[in-house]
GROMACS .gro file of C-alpha atoms in nm:
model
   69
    1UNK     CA    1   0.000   0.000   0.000
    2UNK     CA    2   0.127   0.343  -0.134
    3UNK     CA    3   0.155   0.668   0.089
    4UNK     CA    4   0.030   0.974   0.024
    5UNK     CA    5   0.265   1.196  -0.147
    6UNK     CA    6   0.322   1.563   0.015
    7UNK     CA    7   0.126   1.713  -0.266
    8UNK     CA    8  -0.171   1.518  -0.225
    9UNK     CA    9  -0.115   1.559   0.202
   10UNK     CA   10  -0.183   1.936   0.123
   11UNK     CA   11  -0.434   1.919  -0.139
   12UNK     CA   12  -0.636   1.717   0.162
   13UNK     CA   13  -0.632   1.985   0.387
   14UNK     CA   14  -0.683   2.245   0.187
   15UNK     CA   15  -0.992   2.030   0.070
   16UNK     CA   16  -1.097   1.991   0.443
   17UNK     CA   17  -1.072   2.366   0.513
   18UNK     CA   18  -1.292   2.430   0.198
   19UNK     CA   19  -1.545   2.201   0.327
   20UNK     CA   20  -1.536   2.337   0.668
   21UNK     CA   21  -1.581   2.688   0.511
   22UNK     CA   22  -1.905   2.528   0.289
   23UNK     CA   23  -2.057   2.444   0.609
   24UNK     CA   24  -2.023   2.798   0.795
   25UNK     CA   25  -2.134   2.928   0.467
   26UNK     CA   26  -2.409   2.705   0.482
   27UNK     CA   27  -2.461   2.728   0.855
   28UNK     CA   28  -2.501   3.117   0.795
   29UNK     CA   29  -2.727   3.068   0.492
   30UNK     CA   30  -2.923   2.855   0.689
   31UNK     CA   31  -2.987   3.073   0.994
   32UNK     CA   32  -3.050   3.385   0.785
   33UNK     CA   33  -3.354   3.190   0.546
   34UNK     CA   34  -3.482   3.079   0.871
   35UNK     CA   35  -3.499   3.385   1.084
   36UNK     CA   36  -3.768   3.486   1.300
   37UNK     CA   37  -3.753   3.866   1.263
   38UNK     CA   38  -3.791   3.803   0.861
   39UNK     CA   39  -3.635   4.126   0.766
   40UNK     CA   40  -3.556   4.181   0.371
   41UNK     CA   41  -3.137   4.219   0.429
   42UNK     CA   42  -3.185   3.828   0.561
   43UNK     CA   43  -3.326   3.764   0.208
   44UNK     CA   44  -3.048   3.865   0.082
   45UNK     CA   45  -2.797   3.685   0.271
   46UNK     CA   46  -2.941   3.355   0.205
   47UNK     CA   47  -3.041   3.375  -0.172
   48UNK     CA   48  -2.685   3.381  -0.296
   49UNK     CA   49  -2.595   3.085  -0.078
   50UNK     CA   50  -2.643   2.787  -0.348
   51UNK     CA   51  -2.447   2.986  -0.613
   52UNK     CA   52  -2.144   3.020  -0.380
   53UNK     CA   53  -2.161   2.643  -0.232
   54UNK     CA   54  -2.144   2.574  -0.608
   55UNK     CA   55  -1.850   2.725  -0.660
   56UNK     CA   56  -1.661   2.657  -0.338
   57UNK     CA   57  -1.737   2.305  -0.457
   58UNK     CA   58  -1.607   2.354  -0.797
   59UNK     CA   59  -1.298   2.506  -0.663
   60UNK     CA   60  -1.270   2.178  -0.399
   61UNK     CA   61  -1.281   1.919  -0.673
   62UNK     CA   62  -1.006   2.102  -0.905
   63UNK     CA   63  -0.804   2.125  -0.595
   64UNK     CA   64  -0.882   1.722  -0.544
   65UNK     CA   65  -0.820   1.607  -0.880
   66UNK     CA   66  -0.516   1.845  -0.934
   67UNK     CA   67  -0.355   1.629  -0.679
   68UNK     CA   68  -0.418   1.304  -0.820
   69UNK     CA   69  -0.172   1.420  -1.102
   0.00000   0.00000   0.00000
């Protein structure tokens, strides 16, 4: 069984802090669609929230598969 090289070691963490960043994004998202005092500027904190996830993933999976090289 092969180790990980030290690219691919980095390209994992820097993977994991992307997906910790997708969930605060998320988390923030989440708590702004679902807020009690349904003010408009919450409406606009959560409607953009799919489009960045999208690219924060996007950005994750070149940063995977540029590793595998």
């Amino acid at each position: 069984m092969d180790g990980k090289t030290v690219k691919e070691n980095k390209a994992e963490i820097v993977v994991v802090v992307i997906a910790l960043l997708a969930f605060v994004i998320g988390l923030v998202g989440h708590l702004a669609g679902a807020s009690f005092a349904n003010f408009d500027t919450f409406g606009y904190i959560a409607a953009p929230v799919p489009l960045i996830l999208g690219i924060i993933v996007l950005i994750s999976y070149k940063v995977a598969a540029s590793a595998e090289d």
